[in-house]
PDB file of C-alpha atoms and ligand atoms in Angstrom:
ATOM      1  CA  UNK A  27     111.209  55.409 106.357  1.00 47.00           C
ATOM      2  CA  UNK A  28     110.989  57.980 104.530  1.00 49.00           C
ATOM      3  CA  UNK A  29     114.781  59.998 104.078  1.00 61.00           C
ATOM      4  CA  UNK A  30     113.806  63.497 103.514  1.00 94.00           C
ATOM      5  CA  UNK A  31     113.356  64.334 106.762  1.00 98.00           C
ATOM      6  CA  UNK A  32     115.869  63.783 109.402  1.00 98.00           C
ATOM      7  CA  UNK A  33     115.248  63.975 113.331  1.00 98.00           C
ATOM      8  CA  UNK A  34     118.469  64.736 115.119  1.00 98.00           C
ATOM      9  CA  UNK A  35     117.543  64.336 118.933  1.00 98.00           C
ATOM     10  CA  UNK A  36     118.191  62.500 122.262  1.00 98.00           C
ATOM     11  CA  UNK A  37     115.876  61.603 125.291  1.00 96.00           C
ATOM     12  CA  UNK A  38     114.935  64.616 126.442  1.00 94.00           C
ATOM     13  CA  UNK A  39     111.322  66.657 126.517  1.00 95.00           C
ATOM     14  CA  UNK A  40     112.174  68.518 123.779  1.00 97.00           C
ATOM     15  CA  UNK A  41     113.277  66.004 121.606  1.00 98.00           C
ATOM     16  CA  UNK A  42     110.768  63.997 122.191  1.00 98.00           C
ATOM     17  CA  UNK A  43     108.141  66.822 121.734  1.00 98.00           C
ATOM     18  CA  UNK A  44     109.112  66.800 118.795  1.00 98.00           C
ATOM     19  CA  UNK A  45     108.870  63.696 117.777  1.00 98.00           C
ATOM     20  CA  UNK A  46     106.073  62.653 119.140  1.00 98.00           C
ATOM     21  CA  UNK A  47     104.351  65.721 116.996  1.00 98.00           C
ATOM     22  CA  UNK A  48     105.939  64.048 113.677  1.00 98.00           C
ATOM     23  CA  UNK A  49     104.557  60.617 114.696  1.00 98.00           C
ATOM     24  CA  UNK A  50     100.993  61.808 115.658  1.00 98.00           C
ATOM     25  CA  UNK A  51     101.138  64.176 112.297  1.00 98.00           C
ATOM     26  CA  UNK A  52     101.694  60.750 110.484  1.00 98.00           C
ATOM     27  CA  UNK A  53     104.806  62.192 108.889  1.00 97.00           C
ATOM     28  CA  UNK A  54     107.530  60.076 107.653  1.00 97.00           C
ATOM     29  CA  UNK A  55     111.163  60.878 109.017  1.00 97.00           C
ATOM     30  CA  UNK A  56     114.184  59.267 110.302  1.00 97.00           C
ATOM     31  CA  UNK A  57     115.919  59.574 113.826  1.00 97.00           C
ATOM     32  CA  UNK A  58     119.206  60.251 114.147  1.00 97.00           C
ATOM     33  CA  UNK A  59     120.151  59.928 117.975  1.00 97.00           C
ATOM     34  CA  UNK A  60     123.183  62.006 119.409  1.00 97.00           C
ATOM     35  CA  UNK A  61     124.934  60.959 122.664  1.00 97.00           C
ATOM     36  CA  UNK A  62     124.739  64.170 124.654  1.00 96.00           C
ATOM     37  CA  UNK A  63     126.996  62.343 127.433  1.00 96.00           C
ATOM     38  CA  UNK A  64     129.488  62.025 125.132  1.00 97.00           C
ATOM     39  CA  UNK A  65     128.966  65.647 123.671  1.00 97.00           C
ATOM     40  CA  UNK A  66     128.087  64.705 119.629  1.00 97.00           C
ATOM     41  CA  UNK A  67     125.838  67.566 120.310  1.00 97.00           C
ATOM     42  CA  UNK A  68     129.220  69.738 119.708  1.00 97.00           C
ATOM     43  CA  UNK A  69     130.222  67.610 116.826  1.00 97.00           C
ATOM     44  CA  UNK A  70     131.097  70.443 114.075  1.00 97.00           C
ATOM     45  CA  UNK A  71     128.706  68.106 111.800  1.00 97.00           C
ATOM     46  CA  UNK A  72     126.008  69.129 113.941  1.00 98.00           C
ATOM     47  CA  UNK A  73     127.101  72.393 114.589  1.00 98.00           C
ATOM     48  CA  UNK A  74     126.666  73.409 111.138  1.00 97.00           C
ATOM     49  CA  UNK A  75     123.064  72.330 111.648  1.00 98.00           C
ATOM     50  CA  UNK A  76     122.350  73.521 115.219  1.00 98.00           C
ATOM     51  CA  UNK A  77     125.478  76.275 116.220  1.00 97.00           C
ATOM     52  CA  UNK A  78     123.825  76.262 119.375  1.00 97.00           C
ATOM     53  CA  UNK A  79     124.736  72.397 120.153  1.00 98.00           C
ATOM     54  CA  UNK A  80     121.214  71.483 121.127  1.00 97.00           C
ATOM     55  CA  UNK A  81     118.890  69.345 120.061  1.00 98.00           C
ATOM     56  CA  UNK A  82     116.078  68.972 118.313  1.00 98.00           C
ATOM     57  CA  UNK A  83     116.936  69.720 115.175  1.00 98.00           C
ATOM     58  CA  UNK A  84     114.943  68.940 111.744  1.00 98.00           C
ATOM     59  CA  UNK A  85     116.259  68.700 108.501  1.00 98.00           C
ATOM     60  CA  UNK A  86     113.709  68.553 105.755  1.00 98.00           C
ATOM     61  CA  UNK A  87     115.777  67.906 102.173  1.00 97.00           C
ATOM     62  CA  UNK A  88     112.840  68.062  99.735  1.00 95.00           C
ATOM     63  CA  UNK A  89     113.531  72.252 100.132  1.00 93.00           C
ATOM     64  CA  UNK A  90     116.271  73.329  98.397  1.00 94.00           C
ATOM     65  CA  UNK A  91     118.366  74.591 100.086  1.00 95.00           C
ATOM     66  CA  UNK A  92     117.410  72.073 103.129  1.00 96.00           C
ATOM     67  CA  UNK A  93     114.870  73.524 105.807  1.00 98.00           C
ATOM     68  CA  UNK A  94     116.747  73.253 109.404  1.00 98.00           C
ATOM     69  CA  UNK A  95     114.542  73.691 112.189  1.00 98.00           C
ATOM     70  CA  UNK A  96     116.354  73.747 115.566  1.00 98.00           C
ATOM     71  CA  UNK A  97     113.432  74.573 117.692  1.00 98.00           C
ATOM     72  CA  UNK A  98     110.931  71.694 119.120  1.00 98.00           C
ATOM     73  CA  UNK A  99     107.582  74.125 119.591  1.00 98.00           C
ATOM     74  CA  UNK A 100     108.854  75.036 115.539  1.00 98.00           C
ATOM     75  CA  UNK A 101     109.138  71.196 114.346  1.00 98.00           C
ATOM     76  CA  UNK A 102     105.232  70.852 116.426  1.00 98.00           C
ATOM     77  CA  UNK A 103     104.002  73.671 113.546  1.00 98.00           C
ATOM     78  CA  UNK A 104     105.963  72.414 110.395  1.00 98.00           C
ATOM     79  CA  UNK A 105     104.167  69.235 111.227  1.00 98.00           C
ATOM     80  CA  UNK A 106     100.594  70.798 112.287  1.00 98.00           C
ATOM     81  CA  UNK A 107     101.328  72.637 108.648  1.00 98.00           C
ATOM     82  CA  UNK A 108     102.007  69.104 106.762  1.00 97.00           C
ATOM     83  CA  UNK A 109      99.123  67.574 107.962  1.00 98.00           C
ATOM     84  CA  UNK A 110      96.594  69.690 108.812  1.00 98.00           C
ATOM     85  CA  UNK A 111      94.244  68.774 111.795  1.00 98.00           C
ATOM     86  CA  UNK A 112      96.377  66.302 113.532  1.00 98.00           C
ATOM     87  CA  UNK A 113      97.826  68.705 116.242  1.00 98.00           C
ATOM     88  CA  UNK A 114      95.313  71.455 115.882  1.00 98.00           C
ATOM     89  CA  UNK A 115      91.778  71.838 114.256  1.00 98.00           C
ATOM     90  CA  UNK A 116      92.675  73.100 110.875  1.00 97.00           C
ATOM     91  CA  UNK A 117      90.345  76.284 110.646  1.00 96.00           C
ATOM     92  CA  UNK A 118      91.449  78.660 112.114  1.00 96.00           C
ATOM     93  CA  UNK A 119      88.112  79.637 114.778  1.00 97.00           C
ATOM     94  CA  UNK A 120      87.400  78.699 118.489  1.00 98.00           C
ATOM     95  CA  UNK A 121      88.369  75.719 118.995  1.00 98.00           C
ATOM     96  CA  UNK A 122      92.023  76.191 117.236  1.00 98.00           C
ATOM     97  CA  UNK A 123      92.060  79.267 119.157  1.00 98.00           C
ATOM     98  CA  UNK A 124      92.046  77.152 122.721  1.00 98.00           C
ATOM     99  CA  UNK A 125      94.453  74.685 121.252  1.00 98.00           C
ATOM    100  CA  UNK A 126      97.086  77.952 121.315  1.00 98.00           C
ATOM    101  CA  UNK A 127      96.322  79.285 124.366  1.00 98.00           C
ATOM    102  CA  UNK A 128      96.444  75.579 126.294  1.00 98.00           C
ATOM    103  CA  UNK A 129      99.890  74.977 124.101  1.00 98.00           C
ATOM    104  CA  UNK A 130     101.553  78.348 124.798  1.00 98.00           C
ATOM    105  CA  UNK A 131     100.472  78.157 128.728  1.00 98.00           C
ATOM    106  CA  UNK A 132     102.570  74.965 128.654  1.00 98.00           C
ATOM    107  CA  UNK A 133     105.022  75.990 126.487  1.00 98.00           C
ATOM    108  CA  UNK A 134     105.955  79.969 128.590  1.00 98.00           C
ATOM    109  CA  UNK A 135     104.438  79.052 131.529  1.00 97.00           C
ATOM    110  CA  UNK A 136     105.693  75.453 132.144  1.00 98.00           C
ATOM    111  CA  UNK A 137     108.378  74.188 130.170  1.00 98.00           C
ATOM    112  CA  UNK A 138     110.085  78.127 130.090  1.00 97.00           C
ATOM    113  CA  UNK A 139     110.228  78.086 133.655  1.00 97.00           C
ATOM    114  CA  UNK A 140     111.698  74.509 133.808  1.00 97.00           C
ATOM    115  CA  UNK A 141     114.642  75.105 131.944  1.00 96.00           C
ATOM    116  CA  UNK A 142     115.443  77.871 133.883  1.00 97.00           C
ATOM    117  CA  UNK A 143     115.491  75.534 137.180  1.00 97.00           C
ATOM    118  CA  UNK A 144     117.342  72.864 135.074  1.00 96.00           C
ATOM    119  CA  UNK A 145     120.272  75.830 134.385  1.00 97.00           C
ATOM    120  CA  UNK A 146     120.344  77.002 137.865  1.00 98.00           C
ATOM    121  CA  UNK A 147     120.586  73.645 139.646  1.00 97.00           C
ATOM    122  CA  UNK A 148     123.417  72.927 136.917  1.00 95.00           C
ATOM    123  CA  UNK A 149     125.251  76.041 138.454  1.00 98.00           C
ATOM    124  CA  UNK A 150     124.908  75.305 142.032  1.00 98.00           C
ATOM    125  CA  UNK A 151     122.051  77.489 142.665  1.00 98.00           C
ATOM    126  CA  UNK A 152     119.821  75.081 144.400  1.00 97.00           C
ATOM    127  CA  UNK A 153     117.512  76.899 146.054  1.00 97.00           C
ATOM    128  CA  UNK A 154     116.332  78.903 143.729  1.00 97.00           C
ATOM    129  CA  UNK A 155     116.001  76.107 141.116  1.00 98.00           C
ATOM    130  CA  UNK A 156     114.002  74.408 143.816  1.00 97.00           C
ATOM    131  CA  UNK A 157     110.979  77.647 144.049  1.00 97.00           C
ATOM    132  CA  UNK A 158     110.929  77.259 140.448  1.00 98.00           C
ATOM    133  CA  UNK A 159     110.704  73.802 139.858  1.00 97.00           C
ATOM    134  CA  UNK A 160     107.659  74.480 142.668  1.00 97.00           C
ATOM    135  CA  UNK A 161     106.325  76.867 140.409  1.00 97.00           C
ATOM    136  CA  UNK A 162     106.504  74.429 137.665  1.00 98.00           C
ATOM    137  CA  UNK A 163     104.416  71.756 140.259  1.00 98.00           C
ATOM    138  CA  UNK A 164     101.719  74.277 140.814  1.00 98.00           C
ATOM    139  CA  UNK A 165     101.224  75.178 137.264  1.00 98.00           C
ATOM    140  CA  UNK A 166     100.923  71.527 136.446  1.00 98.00           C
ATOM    141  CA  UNK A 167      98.341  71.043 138.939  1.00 98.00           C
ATOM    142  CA  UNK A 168      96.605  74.048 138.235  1.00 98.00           C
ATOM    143  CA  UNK A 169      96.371  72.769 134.603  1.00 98.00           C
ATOM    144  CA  UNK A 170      93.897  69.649 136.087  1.00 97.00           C
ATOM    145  CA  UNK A 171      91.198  72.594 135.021  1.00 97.00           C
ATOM    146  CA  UNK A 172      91.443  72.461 131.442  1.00 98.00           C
ATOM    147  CA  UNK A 173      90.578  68.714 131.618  1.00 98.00           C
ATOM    148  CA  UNK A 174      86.666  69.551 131.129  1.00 97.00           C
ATOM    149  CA  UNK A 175      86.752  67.323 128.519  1.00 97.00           C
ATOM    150  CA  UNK A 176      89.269  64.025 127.321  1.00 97.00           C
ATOM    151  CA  UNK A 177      92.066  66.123 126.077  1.00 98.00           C
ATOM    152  CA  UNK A 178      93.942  69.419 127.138  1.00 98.00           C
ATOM    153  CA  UNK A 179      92.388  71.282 124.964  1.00 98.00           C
ATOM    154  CA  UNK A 180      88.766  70.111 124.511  1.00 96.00           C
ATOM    155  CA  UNK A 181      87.824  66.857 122.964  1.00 97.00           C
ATOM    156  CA  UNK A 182      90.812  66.144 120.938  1.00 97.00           C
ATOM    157  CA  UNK A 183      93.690  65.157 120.993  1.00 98.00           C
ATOM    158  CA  UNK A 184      96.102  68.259 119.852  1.00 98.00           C
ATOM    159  CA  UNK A 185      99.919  69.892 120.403  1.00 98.00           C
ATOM    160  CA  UNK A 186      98.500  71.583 123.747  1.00 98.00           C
ATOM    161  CA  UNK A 187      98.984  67.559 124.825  1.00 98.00           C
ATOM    162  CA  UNK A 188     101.797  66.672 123.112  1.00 98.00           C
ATOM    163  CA  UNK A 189     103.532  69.756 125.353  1.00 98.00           C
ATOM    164  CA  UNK A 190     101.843  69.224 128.385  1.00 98.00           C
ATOM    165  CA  UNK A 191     102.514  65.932 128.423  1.00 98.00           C
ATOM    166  CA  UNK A 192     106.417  65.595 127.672  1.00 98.00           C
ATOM    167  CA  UNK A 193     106.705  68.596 130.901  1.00 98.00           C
ATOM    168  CA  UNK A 194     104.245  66.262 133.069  1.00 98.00           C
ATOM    169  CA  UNK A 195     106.288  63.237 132.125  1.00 97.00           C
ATOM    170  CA  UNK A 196     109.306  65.112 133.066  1.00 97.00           C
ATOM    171  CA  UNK A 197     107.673  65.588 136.712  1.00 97.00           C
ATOM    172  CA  UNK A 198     106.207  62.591 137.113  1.00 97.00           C
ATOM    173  CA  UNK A 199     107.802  61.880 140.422  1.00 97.00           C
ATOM    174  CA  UNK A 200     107.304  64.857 141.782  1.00 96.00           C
ATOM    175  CA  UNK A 201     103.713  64.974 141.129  1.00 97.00           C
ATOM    176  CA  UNK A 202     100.882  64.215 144.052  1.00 96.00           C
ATOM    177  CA  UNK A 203      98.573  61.900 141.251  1.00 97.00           C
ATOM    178  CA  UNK A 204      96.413  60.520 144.122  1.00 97.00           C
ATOM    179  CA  UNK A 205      95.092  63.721 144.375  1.00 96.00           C
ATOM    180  CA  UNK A 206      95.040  64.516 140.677  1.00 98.00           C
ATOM    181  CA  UNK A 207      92.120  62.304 139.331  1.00 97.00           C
ATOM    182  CA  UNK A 208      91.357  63.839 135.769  1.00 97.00           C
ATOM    183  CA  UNK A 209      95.105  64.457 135.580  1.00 98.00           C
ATOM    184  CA  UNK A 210      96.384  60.961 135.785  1.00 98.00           C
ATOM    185  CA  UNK A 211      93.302  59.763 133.706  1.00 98.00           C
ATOM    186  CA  UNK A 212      94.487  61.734 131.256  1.00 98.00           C
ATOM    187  CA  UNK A 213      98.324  61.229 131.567  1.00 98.00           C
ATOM    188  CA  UNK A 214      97.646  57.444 131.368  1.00 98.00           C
ATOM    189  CA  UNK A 215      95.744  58.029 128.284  1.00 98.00           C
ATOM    190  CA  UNK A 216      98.162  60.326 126.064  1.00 98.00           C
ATOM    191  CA  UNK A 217     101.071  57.622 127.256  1.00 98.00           C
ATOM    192  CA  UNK A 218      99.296  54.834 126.087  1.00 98.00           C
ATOM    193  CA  UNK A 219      98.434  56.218 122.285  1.00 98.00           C
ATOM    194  CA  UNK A 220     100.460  54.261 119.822  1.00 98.00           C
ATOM    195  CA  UNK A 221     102.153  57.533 118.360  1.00 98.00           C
ATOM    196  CA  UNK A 222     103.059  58.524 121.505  1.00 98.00           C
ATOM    197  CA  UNK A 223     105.113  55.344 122.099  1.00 98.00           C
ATOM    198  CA  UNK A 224     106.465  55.665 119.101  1.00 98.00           C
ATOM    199  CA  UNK A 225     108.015  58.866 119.908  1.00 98.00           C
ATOM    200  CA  UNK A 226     109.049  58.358 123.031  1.00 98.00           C
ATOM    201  CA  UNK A 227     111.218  55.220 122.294  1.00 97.00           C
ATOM    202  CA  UNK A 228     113.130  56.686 119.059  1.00 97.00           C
ATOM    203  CA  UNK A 229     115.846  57.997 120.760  1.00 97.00           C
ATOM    204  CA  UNK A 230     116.368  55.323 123.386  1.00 92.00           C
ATOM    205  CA  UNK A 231     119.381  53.163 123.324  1.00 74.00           C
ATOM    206  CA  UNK A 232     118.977  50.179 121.027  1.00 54.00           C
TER     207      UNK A 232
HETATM  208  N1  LIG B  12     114.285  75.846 123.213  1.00 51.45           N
HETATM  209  C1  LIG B  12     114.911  74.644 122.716  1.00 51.45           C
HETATM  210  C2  LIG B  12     115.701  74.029 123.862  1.00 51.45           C
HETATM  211  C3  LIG B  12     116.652  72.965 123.399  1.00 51.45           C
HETATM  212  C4  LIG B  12     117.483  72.426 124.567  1.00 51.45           C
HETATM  213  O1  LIG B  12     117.695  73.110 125.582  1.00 51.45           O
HETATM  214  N2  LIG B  12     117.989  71.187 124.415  1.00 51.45           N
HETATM  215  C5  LIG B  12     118.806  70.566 125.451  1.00 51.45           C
HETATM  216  C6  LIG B  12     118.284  69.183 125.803  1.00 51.45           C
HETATM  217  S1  LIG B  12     116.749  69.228 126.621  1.00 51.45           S
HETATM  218  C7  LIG B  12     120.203  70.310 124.925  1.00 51.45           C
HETATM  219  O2  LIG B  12     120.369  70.068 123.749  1.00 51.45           O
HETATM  220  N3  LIG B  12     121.206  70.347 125.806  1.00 51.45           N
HETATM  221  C8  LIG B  12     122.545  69.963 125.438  1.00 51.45           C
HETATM  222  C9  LIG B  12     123.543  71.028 125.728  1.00 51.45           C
HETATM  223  O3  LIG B  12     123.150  72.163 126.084  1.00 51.45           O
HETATM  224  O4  LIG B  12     124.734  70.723 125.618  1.00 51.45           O
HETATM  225  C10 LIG B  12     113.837  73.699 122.157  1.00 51.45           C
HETATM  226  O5  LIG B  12     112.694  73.752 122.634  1.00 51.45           O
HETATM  227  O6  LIG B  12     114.115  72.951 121.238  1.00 51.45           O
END
Protein backbone atom coordinates (compact mmCIF):
# COMPACT_ATOMS: atom_id res chain seq x y z
CA UNK A 1 0.00 0.00 0.00
CA UNK A 2 1.28 2.75 -0.91
CA UNK A 3 0.71 5.87 2.02
CA UNK A 4 0.70 8.93 -0.01
CA UNK A 5 -2.54 8.78 -0.98
CA UNK A 6 -5.37 8.39 1.35
CA UNK A 7 -9.11 7.43 0.39
CA UNK A 8 -11.50 8.67 3.02
CA UNK A 9 -14.96 7.10 1.97
CA UNK A 10 -17.90 4.79 2.92
CA UNK A 11 -20.29 2.53 0.80
CA UNK A 12 -21.87 4.74 -1.18
CA UNK A 13 -21.79 5.50 -5.26
CA UNK A 14 -19.66 8.14 -4.86
CA UNK A 15 -17.22 6.69 -2.81
CA UNK A 16 -16.99 3.93 -4.55
CA UNK A 17 -16.71 5.84 -7.92
CA UNK A 18 -14.02 6.83 -6.76
CA UNK A 19 -12.36 4.15 -5.87
CA UNK A 20 -13.03 2.01 -8.27
CA UNK A 21 -11.32 4.83 -10.73
CA UNK A 22 -8.02 4.58 -8.41
CA UNK A 23 -8.09 0.75 -8.66
CA UNK A 24 -8.71 0.53 -12.48
CA UNK A 25 -5.96 3.57 -12.86
CA UNK A 26 -3.60 1.02 -11.05
CA UNK A 27 -2.83 3.68 -8.47
CA UNK A 28 -1.63 2.86 -5.11
CA UNK A 29 -3.68 4.38 -2.07
CA UNK A 30 -5.06 3.50 1.20
CA UNK A 31 -8.80 3.46 2.44
CA UNK A 32 -9.76 5.00 5.28
CA UNK A 33 -13.54 4.06 5.96
CA UNK A 34 -15.82 6.55 8.01
CA UNK A 35 -19.02 5.33 9.73
CA UNK A 36 -21.57 7.74 8.32
CA UNK A 37 -24.24 6.07 10.83
CA UNK A 38 -22.33 7.10 13.46
CA UNK A 39 -21.58 10.63 11.89
CA UNK A 40 -17.34 10.48 11.70
CA UNK A 41 -18.23 12.26 8.58
CA UNK A 42 -18.62 15.44 11.09
CA UNK A 43 -15.56 14.48 12.97
CA UNK A 44 -13.61 18.03 13.08
CA UNK A 45 -10.56 15.70 11.79
CA UNK A 46 -12.42 15.30 8.74
CA UNK A 47 -13.88 18.48 8.63
CA UNK A 48 -10.68 20.12 8.17
CA UNK A 49 -10.40 17.91 5.10
CA UNK A 50 -13.98 17.92 3.74
CA UNK A 51 -16.00 21.17 5.68
CA UNK A 52 -18.79 19.89 3.88
CA UNK A 53 -18.89 16.41 5.96
CA UNK A 54 -19.10 14.26 2.87
CA UNK A 55 -17.28 11.85 1.48
CA UNK A 56 -15.07 11.07 -0.90
CA UNK A 57 -12.33 12.78 -0.08
CA UNK A 58 -8.54 12.29 -1.42
CA UNK A 59 -5.56 13.26 0.16
CA UNK A 60 -2.48 13.01 -1.96
CA UNK A 61 0.79 13.92 0.48
CA UNK A 62 3.57 13.76 -2.13
CA UNK A 63 2.23 17.73 -2.90
CA UNK A 64 3.26 19.98 -0.54
CA UNK A 65 1.05 21.37 0.87
CA UNK A 66 -1.23 18.02 0.56
CA UNK A 67 -3.72 17.93 -2.53
CA UNK A 68 -7.44 17.38 -0.96
CA UNK A 69 -9.88 16.44 -3.41
CA UNK A 70 -13.43 16.22 -2.00
CA UNK A 71 -15.20 15.58 -5.19
CA UNK A 72 -15.61 11.82 -6.70
CA UNK A 73 -16.04 12.92 -10.69
CA UNK A 74 -12.51 15.13 -9.47
CA UNK A 75 -10.61 11.97 -7.83
CA UNK A 76 -11.95 9.96 -11.56
CA UNK A 77 -9.55 12.88 -13.42
CA UNK A 78 -6.55 13.09 -10.90
CA UNK A 79 -6.43 9.41 -11.60
CA UNK A 80 -7.22 9.50 -15.56
CA UNK A 81 -4.19 12.31 -15.19
CA UNK A 82 -1.75 9.72 -13.23
CA UNK A 83 -2.15 7.14 -15.53
CA UNK A 84 -3.01 8.11 -18.67
CA UNK A 85 -5.34 5.83 -20.82
CA UNK A 86 -6.85 3.78 -18.14
CA UNK A 87 -10.18 5.77 -17.79
CA UNK A 88 -10.00 7.63 -21.04
CA UNK A 89 -7.96 7.30 -24.35
CA UNK A 90 -5.09 9.56 -23.66
CA UNK A 91 -5.15 11.84 -26.89
CA UNK A 92 -7.23 14.00 -26.75
CA UNK A 93 -9.49 13.24 -30.43
CA UNK A 94 -12.77 11.26 -31.09
CA UNK A 95 -12.80 8.69 -29.23
CA UNK A 96 -11.77 10.66 -25.81
CA UNK A 97 -14.26 13.04 -26.95
CA UNK A 98 -17.27 10.22 -26.55
CA UNK A 99 -15.72 9.04 -23.35
CA UNK A 100 -16.85 12.83 -21.97
CA UNK A 101 -19.96 13.09 -23.38
CA UNK A 102 -21.08 9.24 -22.19
CA UNK A 103 -19.38 10.27 -18.57
CA UNK A 104 -21.00 13.71 -18.18
CA UNK A 105 -24.59 12.25 -19.45
CA UNK A 106 -24.19 9.97 -16.42
CA UNK A 107 -22.69 12.19 -14.28
CA UNK A 108 -25.67 15.62 -14.89
CA UNK A 109 -28.09 13.60 -16.25
CA UNK A 110 -28.15 10.52 -13.93
CA UNK A 111 -26.40 10.65 -10.82
CA UNK A 112 -27.39 14.82 -10.52
CA UNK A 113 -30.85 13.96 -10.66
CA UNK A 114 -30.50 11.08 -8.11
CA UNK A 115 -29.28 12.97 -5.39
CA UNK A 116 -31.84 15.29 -5.71
CA UNK A 117 -34.56 12.36 -5.15
CA UNK A 118 -32.27 10.97 -2.36
CA UNK A 119 -32.66 14.76 -0.53
CA UNK A 120 -36.27 15.02 -1.14
CA UNK A 121 -37.35 11.57 0.06
CA UNK A 122 -35.00 12.43 3.18
CA UNK A 123 -37.41 15.48 3.75
CA UNK A 124 -40.66 13.83 3.38
CA UNK A 125 -41.27 14.82 -0.08
CA UNK A 126 -42.12 11.50 -1.52
CA UNK A 127 -43.73 12.07 -4.43
CA UNK A 128 -41.70 14.12 -6.01
CA UNK A 129 -38.56 12.08 -5.18
CA UNK A 130 -40.51 9.25 -6.72
CA UNK A 131 -40.93 11.26 -10.65
CA UNK A 132 -37.36 11.76 -10.28
CA UNK A 133 -36.05 8.65 -9.30
CA UNK A 134 -38.43 7.67 -12.61
CA UNK A 135 -36.53 10.01 -14.47
CA UNK A 136 -33.41 8.48 -13.27
CA UNK A 137 -35.04 4.76 -14.56
CA UNK A 138 -35.68 6.12 -17.97
CA UNK A 139 -32.35 7.67 -18.45
CA UNK A 140 -30.77 4.41 -17.46
CA UNK A 141 -32.68 2.57 -19.92
CA UNK A 142 -32.34 4.98 -22.50
CA UNK A 143 -28.53 4.62 -22.00
CA UNK A 144 -28.95 0.63 -23.41
CA UNK A 145 -28.10 2.78 -26.83
CA UNK A 146 -24.65 3.60 -26.27
CA UNK A 147 -23.92 -0.16 -25.85
CA UNK A 148 -23.01 -0.46 -29.77
CA UNK A 149 -20.05 -1.85 -28.74
CA UNK A 150 -18.61 -3.83 -25.18
CA UNK A 151 -18.27 -0.75 -23.15
CA UNK A 152 -20.26 2.60 -22.56
CA UNK A 153 -18.30 4.37 -24.47
CA UNK A 154 -17.06 2.30 -27.44
CA UNK A 155 -14.75 -0.61 -27.12
CA UNK A 156 -13.11 0.14 -23.91
CA UNK A 157 -13.41 0.09 -20.89
CA UNK A 158 -13.31 3.96 -19.56
CA UNK A 159 -14.77 6.49 -16.56
CA UNK A 160 -18.13 6.81 -18.72
CA UNK A 161 -18.43 2.99 -17.02
CA UNK A 162 -17.03 3.44 -13.94
CA UNK A 163 -20.09 6.27 -13.52
CA UNK A 164 -22.65 4.53 -15.17
CA UNK A 165 -22.12 1.69 -13.45
CA UNK A 166 -21.93 2.75 -9.61
CA UNK A 167 -25.71 4.82 -10.60
CA UNK A 168 -26.95 1.39 -12.31
CA UNK A 169 -25.74 -0.54 -9.31
CA UNK A 170 -27.50 1.87 -7.17
CA UNK A 171 -30.87 0.93 -9.16
CA UNK A 172 -30.42 -2.38 -9.58
CA UNK A 173 -33.72 -3.35 -8.11
CA UNK A 174 -35.56 -1.09 -9.68
CA UNK A 175 -34.40 -1.91 -13.04
CA UNK A 176 -36.63 -4.19 -15.68
CA UNK A 177 -33.09 -6.34 -16.86
CA UNK A 178 -35.25 -8.97 -18.66
CA UNK A 179 -35.94 -6.48 -20.99
CA UNK A 180 -32.52 -4.87 -21.00
CA UNK A 181 -30.31 -7.47 -22.90
CA UNK A 182 -27.07 -5.42 -23.84
CA UNK A 183 -27.59 -3.66 -20.51
CA UNK A 184 -27.28 -6.54 -18.16
CA UNK A 185 -24.54 -8.08 -20.49
CA UNK A 186 -22.76 -5.31 -19.83
CA UNK A 187 -23.55 -4.68 -16.09
CA UNK A 188 -22.48 -8.33 -15.45
CA UNK A 189 -19.33 -7.62 -17.18
CA UNK A 190 -18.02 -4.23 -15.49
CA UNK A 191 -19.08 -6.12 -11.96
CA UNK A 192 -17.11 -8.95 -12.60
CA UNK A 193 -13.58 -7.01 -13.57
CA UNK A 194 -11.11 -7.60 -10.81
CA UNK A 195 -10.63 -3.71 -10.19
CA UNK A 196 -14.01 -3.29 -9.92
CA UNK A 197 -14.26 -5.74 -6.98
CA UNK A 198 -11.63 -4.30 -5.58
CA UNK A 199 -13.31 -1.08 -5.25
CA UNK A 200 -16.38 -1.99 -4.36
CA UNK A 201 -15.37 -4.04 -1.22
CA UNK A 202 -12.84 -1.32 0.35
CA UNK A 203 -15.17 0.30 2.33
CA UNK A 204 -17.24 -2.64 3.50
CA UNK A 205 -17.21 -3.70 7.05
CA UNK A 206 -14.32 -6.02 7.85
N1 LIG B 1 -20.93 15.67 -5.26
C1 LIG B 1 -20.30 14.87 -4.23
C2 LIG B 1 -21.41 14.27 -3.38
C3 LIG B 1 -20.89 13.69 -2.09
C4 LIG B 1 -22.04 13.16 -1.23
O1 LIG B 1 -23.19 13.61 -1.34
N2 LIG B 1 -21.72 12.21 -0.33
C5 LIG B 1 -22.72 11.64 0.56
C6 LIG B 1 -22.70 10.12 0.50
S1 LIG B 1 -23.26 9.49 -1.02
C7 LIG B 1 -22.38 11.95 2.00
O2 LIG B 1 -21.22 12.07 2.33
N3 LIG B 1 -23.39 12.08 2.86
C8 LIG B 1 -23.17 12.22 4.28
C9 LIG B 1 -23.82 13.44 4.84
O3 LIG B 1 -24.33 14.28 4.06
O4 LIG B 1 -23.84 13.54 6.07
C10 LIG B 1 -19.40 13.81 -4.88
O5 LIG B 1 -19.70 13.40 -6.01
O6 LIG B 1 -18.41 13.43 -4.30
Amino acid sequence: MNPKIELYGAPTGNSLRAAIALEEAGIPYTARRLNLQANEQRDLSYLALNPAGKVPTLVDHSSTPPLVINQSNAIIQFADAKAPGRLAPAHRGPKRDRVFDRYFFFVTDVIGPSHAAFSLRQAGFNDAATVIDQRVIEQLVYSERFLTDDFMAGDQFSMADISAFTIAASFRDRLDWAVLSRLSRWFDAIEARPAVQRGLKVFQNH
